[in-house]
């Protein structure tokens, strides 16, 4: 898997932890400040979760630097936690946390599946998006996934509840382009740069707990992983299209429908990769 050296290990005493923003089965996310700049901190409860080893999420995050991915700025790992029974508290000496960019104005695109929806995300009854908003979200996530798969990295959990979006769909049309190289130190300049780049994005892919690296497999096997994730992307587009607010020209949705149909073809080898999907959504496919 990609090396972890491109992320800086921060010191716990440099973090000023604030209010809890959310909590899941494996972690708690809190608002914080690092060197005076606002950040989010993800504190893991134990070394293992239902997705596997939590340290692998940190490692996967080192390979990702893109405007449409919620950016990791640093991490802290103390002690050893190879066993499921270990925890981050008490006298175990184990602690793992990630420092993420602060993304004001962003909220979750959807909610996790329910007992009735099983494998499909759920949405509030009032959830509706305009055509421009849907295109901006779809383009941004397609670009993020193109970036991941160029490094043989699969997100592995592509759902609306793992995507953050902002109501201002005019903010740069979803972002684009590749990010720079890995950052060694989350100092003030890089924190400012992350905030400025974030301002140009409408959607951000997050939560790499189920990500996996397939670059070590034979070359002829690797495209299958991108095609599997393409289907998940197509299903996501179908869910969003069902929640179009009905306003505007129907022609505006044509690229979304084309991409959704192509990505969900029954034969995996007939599904386009994310470079082609991104071009479709940009109207040049």
Tab-separated table of C-alpha atoms in Angstrom:
chain	number	residue	atom	x	y	z
A	1	UNK	CA	0.000	0.000	0.000
A	2	UNK	CA	1.137	3.616	-0.371
A	3	UNK	CA	3.596	4.793	2.277
A	4	UNK	CA	2.362	6.717	5.284
A	5	UNK	CA	5.369	9.060	5.464
A	6	UNK	CA	3.610	11.834	3.532
A	7	UNK	CA	1.425	12.712	6.533
A	8	UNK	CA	2.911	14.427	9.553
A	9	UNK	CA	2.476	12.891	12.997
A	10	UNK	CA	1.077	15.656	15.174
A	11	UNK	CA	1.494	16.073	18.902
A	12	UNK	CA	-1.590	15.707	21.044
A	13	UNK	CA	-0.653	18.785	23.051
A	14	UNK	CA	-0.811	20.881	19.849
A	15	UNK	CA	-4.521	20.104	19.506
A	16	UNK	CA	-7.187	22.143	21.242
A	17	UNK	CA	-10.209	19.825	21.178
A	18	UNK	CA	-13.703	21.278	21.054
A	19	UNK	CA	-17.283	20.084	20.706
A	20	UNK	CA	-18.258	16.661	19.392
A	21	UNK	CA	-19.527	16.846	15.813
A	22	UNK	CA	-20.588	13.241	15.378
A	23	UNK	CA	-20.029	9.698	16.571
A	24	UNK	CA	-20.070	6.307	14.873
A	25	UNK	CA	-19.375	2.762	15.974
A	26	UNK	CA	-15.618	3.115	15.527
A	27	UNK	CA	-14.811	6.787	16.095
A	28	UNK	CA	-15.777	10.175	17.448
A	29	UNK	CA	-15.299	13.347	15.390
A	30	UNK	CA	-14.618	16.556	17.273
A	31	UNK	CA	-14.020	20.119	16.295
A	32	UNK	CA	-10.521	21.294	17.162
A	33	UNK	CA	-7.814	23.844	16.485
A	34	UNK	CA	-4.287	23.085	15.334
A	35	UNK	CA	-1.792	25.947	15.370
A	36	UNK	CA	-4.786	28.252	15.733
A	37	UNK	CA	-6.517	26.985	12.579
A	38	UNK	CA	-9.870	25.147	12.678
A	39	UNK	CA	-9.705	21.411	11.922
A	40	UNK	CA	-11.729	18.269	12.584
A	41	UNK	CA	-10.238	15.420	14.613
A	42	UNK	CA	-11.303	11.805	14.213
A	43	UNK	CA	-10.561	9.821	17.396
A	44	UNK	CA	-10.731	6.070	17.020
A	45	UNK	CA	-12.226	4.016	19.820
A	46	UNK	CA	-10.306	0.796	19.184
A	47	UNK	CA	-7.748	-0.626	16.752
A	48	UNK	CA	-10.349	-2.714	14.894
A	49	UNK	CA	-13.760	-1.899	13.474
A	50	UNK	CA	-16.226	-3.646	11.184
A	51	UNK	CA	-14.210	-2.334	8.224
A	52	UNK	CA	-10.907	-3.770	9.488
A	53	UNK	CA	-7.884	-2.111	11.079
A	54	UNK	CA	-8.463	1.579	11.649
A	55	UNK	CA	-4.801	2.375	11.059
A	56	UNK	CA	-5.341	1.277	7.444
A	57	UNK	CA	-7.721	4.203	6.954
A	58	UNK	CA	-4.869	6.494	7.969
A	59	UNK	CA	-2.529	4.765	5.536
A	60	UNK	CA	-5.011	4.937	2.669
A	61	UNK	CA	-5.537	8.631	3.309
A	62	UNK	CA	-1.867	9.323	2.630
A	63	UNK	CA	-2.348	8.406	-1.031
A	64	UNK	CA	-5.217	10.853	-1.557
A	65	UNK	CA	-4.785	14.560	-2.214
A	66	UNK	CA	-7.637	16.011	-4.245
A	67	UNK	CA	-10.045	18.969	-3.859
A	68	UNK	CA	-13.028	16.610	-3.904
A	69	UNK	CA	-11.741	14.417	-1.087
A	70	UNK	CA	-11.955	15.451	2.550
A	71	UNK	CA	-8.291	16.063	3.198
A	72	UNK	CA	-6.247	14.527	5.985
A	73	UNK	CA	-3.628	16.904	7.375
A	74	UNK	CA	-1.941	14.714	9.961
A	75	UNK	CA	-2.299	11.820	12.367
A	76	UNK	CA	-1.256	10.637	15.793
A	77	UNK	CA	-0.496	7.030	16.654
A	78	UNK	CA	0.728	5.977	20.071
A	79	UNK	CA	1.335	2.507	21.460
A	80	UNK	CA	0.350	-0.728	19.761
A	81	UNK	CA	-3.177	-1.953	19.174
A	82	UNK	CA	-3.092	-5.170	17.217
A	83	UNK	CA	-5.885	-6.889	19.148
A	84	UNK	CA	-9.592	-6.226	19.005
A	85	UNK	CA	-9.854	-5.912	22.748
A	86	UNK	CA	-7.471	-2.959	22.933
A	87	UNK	CA	-8.928	0.484	23.418
A	88	UNK	CA	-7.799	4.055	23.291
A	89	UNK	CA	-8.499	4.827	26.921
A	90	UNK	CA	-7.328	3.796	30.349
A	91	UNK	CA	-3.843	2.473	30.712
A	92	UNK	CA	-3.576	0.673	27.374
A	93	UNK	CA	-1.192	3.301	25.995
A	94	UNK	CA	-2.853	3.075	22.578
A	95	UNK	CA	-4.253	6.101	20.766
A	96	UNK	CA	-5.018	6.764	17.108
A	97	UNK	CA	-6.501	9.900	15.621
A	98	UNK	CA	-6.585	11.741	12.324
A	99	UNK	CA	-6.563	15.495	11.725
A	100	UNK	CA	-8.852	16.481	8.849
A	101	UNK	CA	-9.502	19.720	7.070
A	102	UNK	CA	-12.287	21.906	8.402
A	103	UNK	CA	-15.007	22.108	5.737
A	104	UNK	CA	-17.531	24.781	6.751
A	105	UNK	CA	-20.929	24.655	5.103
A	106	UNK	CA	-20.689	20.978	4.146
A	107	UNK	CA	-23.146	18.340	5.327
A	108	UNK	CA	-23.798	14.677	4.618
A	109	UNK	CA	-25.445	13.963	1.260
A	110	UNK	CA	-27.475	11.067	2.678
A	111	UNK	CA	-27.963	8.795	5.643
A	112	UNK	CA	-26.877	5.158	6.107
A	113	UNK	CA	-29.139	2.309	5.007
A	114	UNK	CA	-32.000	1.298	7.265
A	115	UNK	CA	-33.415	-2.114	8.120
A	116	UNK	CA	-35.955	-1.630	5.322
A	117	UNK	CA	-33.620	-0.225	2.636
A	118	UNK	CA	-30.903	-2.817	3.486
A	119	UNK	CA	-28.168	-1.880	0.986
A	120	UNK	CA	-29.398	1.505	-0.224
A	121	UNK	CA	-28.905	4.790	1.557
A	122	UNK	CA	-31.797	6.697	3.049
A	123	UNK	CA	-32.674	10.363	2.584
A	124	UNK	CA	-34.927	12.817	4.396
A	125	UNK	CA	-38.331	13.133	2.684
A	126	UNK	CA	-37.560	16.741	1.800
A	127	UNK	CA	-34.202	15.962	0.140
A	128	UNK	CA	-34.239	17.530	-3.330
A	129	UNK	CA	-31.515	18.891	-5.599
A	130	UNK	CA	-31.554	21.126	-8.645
A	131	UNK	CA	-30.018	20.026	-11.938
A	132	UNK	CA	-26.899	22.204	-11.488
A	133	UNK	CA	-26.433	20.900	-7.950
A	134	UNK	CA	-26.694	17.276	-9.070
A	135	UNK	CA	-24.172	17.819	-11.868
A	136	UNK	CA	-21.723	19.581	-9.557
A	137	UNK	CA	-21.937	16.791	-6.974
A	138	UNK	CA	-21.599	14.019	-9.567
A	139	UNK	CA	-18.684	15.664	-11.369
A	140	UNK	CA	-16.797	16.262	-8.162
A	141	UNK	CA	-17.138	12.681	-6.933
A	142	UNK	CA	-16.264	11.258	-10.374
A	143	UNK	CA	-13.063	13.324	-10.362
A	144	UNK	CA	-12.237	12.154	-6.853
A	145	UNK	CA	-12.697	8.508	-7.851
A	146	UNK	CA	-10.686	8.993	-11.038
A	147	UNK	CA	-7.857	10.243	-8.819
A	148	UNK	CA	-8.148	7.273	-6.449
A	149	UNK	CA	-8.181	4.600	-9.130
A	150	UNK	CA	-5.231	6.202	-10.919
A	151	UNK	CA	-3.329	5.078	-7.807
A	152	UNK	CA	-5.027	1.639	-7.744
A	153	UNK	CA	-7.017	2.630	-4.677
A	154	UNK	CA	-10.699	1.754	-4.283
A	155	UNK	CA	-12.869	3.655	-1.822
A	156	UNK	CA	-14.852	0.504	-1.086
A	157	UNK	CA	-17.831	2.213	0.573
A	158	UNK	CA	-19.257	4.590	-2.011
A	159	UNK	CA	-22.530	5.777	-0.522
A	160	UNK	CA	-24.208	9.158	-0.179
A	161	UNK	CA	-23.627	9.076	3.585
A	162	UNK	CA	-19.869	9.085	2.891
A	163	UNK	CA	-20.105	12.202	0.743
A	164	UNK	CA	-20.186	15.766	2.018
A	165	UNK	CA	-21.839	18.442	-0.088
A	166	UNK	CA	-22.452	22.159	0.097
A	167	UNK	CA	-25.645	23.909	-0.884
A	168	UNK	CA	-23.745	26.454	-2.974
A	169	UNK	CA	-23.477	24.471	-6.230
A	170	UNK	CA	-21.931	27.465	-7.979
A	171	UNK	CA	-18.757	27.140	-5.905
A	172	UNK	CA	-16.425	26.031	-8.651
A	173	UNK	CA	-18.675	23.420	-10.296
A	174	UNK	CA	-17.517	20.610	-8.045
A	175	UNK	CA	-13.799	21.262	-8.124
A	176	UNK	CA	-11.394	19.480	-10.363
A	177	UNK	CA	-7.867	18.636	-11.268
A	178	UNK	CA	-5.353	16.649	-9.340
A	179	UNK	CA	-3.931	17.650	-6.004
A	180	UNK	CA	-0.306	18.248	-5.256
A	181	UNK	CA	2.092	15.817	-3.677
A	182	UNK	CA	1.924	14.638	-0.091
A	183	UNK	CA	2.320	17.287	2.601
A	184	UNK	CA	4.910	16.642	5.250
A	185	UNK	CA	3.798	19.121	7.907
A	186	UNK	CA	0.360	20.555	8.767
A	187	UNK	CA	1.757	24.020	9.517
A	188	UNK	CA	-0.192	27.267	9.154
A	189	UNK	CA	0.536	27.754	5.448
A	190	UNK	CA	-0.738	24.309	4.445
A	191	UNK	CA	-3.796	24.707	6.666
A	192	UNK	CA	-4.629	27.970	4.878
A	193	UNK	CA	-4.065	26.369	1.470
A	194	UNK	CA	-6.412	23.503	2.332
A	195	UNK	CA	-9.107	25.974	3.387
A	196	UNK	CA	-8.755	27.989	0.166
A	197	UNK	CA	-8.910	24.883	-2.035
A	198	UNK	CA	-11.918	23.590	-0.131
A	199	UNK	CA	-13.787	26.772	-1.007
A	200	UNK	CA	-13.827	25.730	-4.692
A	201	UNK	CA	-15.466	22.325	-4.174
A	202	UNK	CA	-19.149	21.421	-3.962
A	203	UNK	CA	-18.757	17.751	-2.965
A	204	UNK	CA	-16.138	15.826	-1.006
A	205	UNK	CA	-15.653	12.097	-0.658
A	206	UNK	CA	-14.902	11.015	2.915
A	207	UNK	CA	-14.490	7.969	5.167
A	208	UNK	CA	-11.752	5.673	3.864
A	209	UNK	CA	-12.277	2.933	6.447
A	210	UNK	CA	-13.107	0.348	3.764
A	211	UNK	CA	-10.558	1.534	1.170
A	212	UNK	CA	-8.194	-1.024	-0.292
A	213	UNK	CA	-5.133	-0.985	-2.545
A	214	UNK	CA	-5.140	-3.357	-5.505
A	215	UNK	CA	-1.941	-2.237	-7.237
A	216	UNK	CA	-0.138	-5.421	-6.243
A	217	UNK	CA	-2.475	-7.621	-8.280
A	218	UNK	CA	-1.739	-8.731	-11.857
A	219	UNK	CA	-2.416	-5.929	-14.340
A	220	UNK	CA	-5.224	-7.834	-16.077
A	221	UNK	CA	-7.181	-8.066	-12.790
A	222	UNK	CA	-7.009	-4.415	-11.753
A	223	UNK	CA	-9.711	-2.932	-14.043
A	224	UNK	CA	-12.327	-5.137	-12.359
A	225	UNK	CA	-12.060	-3.135	-9.140
A	226	UNK	CA	-12.708	0.165	-10.897
A	227	UNK	CA	-15.690	-1.363	-12.710
A	228	UNK	CA	-17.137	-2.603	-9.408
A	229	UNK	CA	-16.906	0.879	-7.941
A	230	UNK	CA	-18.357	2.325	-11.155
A	231	UNK	CA	-21.549	0.339	-10.469
A	232	UNK	CA	-21.771	1.815	-6.970
A	233	UNK	CA	-21.370	5.264	-8.533
A	234	UNK	CA	-24.144	4.524	-11.034
A	235	UNK	CA	-26.500	3.471	-8.246
A	236	UNK	CA	-25.667	6.678	-6.395
A	237	UNK	CA	-26.528	8.714	-9.499
A	238	UNK	CA	-29.862	6.885	-9.787
A	239	UNK	CA	-30.705	7.757	-6.191
A	240	UNK	CA	-29.875	11.424	-6.772
A	241	UNK	CA	-31.826	11.586	-10.023
A	242	UNK	CA	-34.888	10.271	-8.163
A	243	UNK	CA	-34.593	13.341	-5.956
A	244	UNK	CA	-34.291	15.981	-8.664
A	245	UNK	CA	-36.483	18.941	-7.771
A	246	UNK	CA	-38.102	18.936	-11.229
A	247	UNK	CA	-37.060	22.478	-12.093
A	248	UNK	CA	-35.161	23.539	-15.189
A	249	UNK	CA	-34.504	21.895	-18.533
A	250	UNK	CA	-34.648	18.119	-18.684
A	251	UNK	CA	-31.680	18.218	-21.079
A	252	UNK	CA	-29.492	19.310	-18.176
A	253	UNK	CA	-29.923	15.845	-16.649
A	254	UNK	CA	-28.953	13.967	-19.813
A	255	UNK	CA	-25.258	13.567	-18.824
A	256	UNK	CA	-26.306	12.211	-15.437
A	257	UNK	CA	-28.671	9.682	-16.976
A	258	UNK	CA	-26.066	8.638	-19.537
A	259	UNK	CA	-23.411	8.136	-16.860
A	260	UNK	CA	-25.808	6.224	-14.577
A	261	UNK	CA	-26.849	3.871	-17.389
A	262	UNK	CA	-23.271	3.227	-18.508
A	263	UNK	CA	-21.971	2.642	-14.982
A	264	UNK	CA	-24.656	0.077	-14.152
A	265	UNK	CA	-24.320	-2.115	-17.243
A	266	UNK	CA	-24.750	-5.771	-16.365
A	267	UNK	CA	-21.377	-6.838	-17.794
A	268	UNK	CA	-18.579	-5.246	-15.740
A	269	UNK	CA	-16.187	-5.078	-18.678
A	270	UNK	CA	-18.683	-2.823	-20.502
A	271	UNK	CA	-18.761	-0.237	-17.730
A	272	UNK	CA	-16.606	2.854	-18.286
A	273	UNK	CA	-13.853	3.842	-15.903
A	274	UNK	CA	-13.993	7.090	-13.945
A	275	UNK	CA	-12.007	9.111	-16.488
A	276	UNK	CA	-14.712	8.375	-19.059
A	277	UNK	CA	-17.495	8.980	-16.534
A	278	UNK	CA	-16.005	12.347	-15.595
A	279	UNK	CA	-15.928	13.310	-19.288
A	280	UNK	CA	-19.577	12.281	-19.698
A	281	UNK	CA	-20.581	14.462	-16.783
A	282	UNK	CA	-18.584	17.366	-18.199
A	283	UNK	CA	-20.472	17.033	-21.487
A	284	UNK	CA	-17.408	15.905	-23.431
A	285	UNK	CA	-17.829	12.113	-23.248
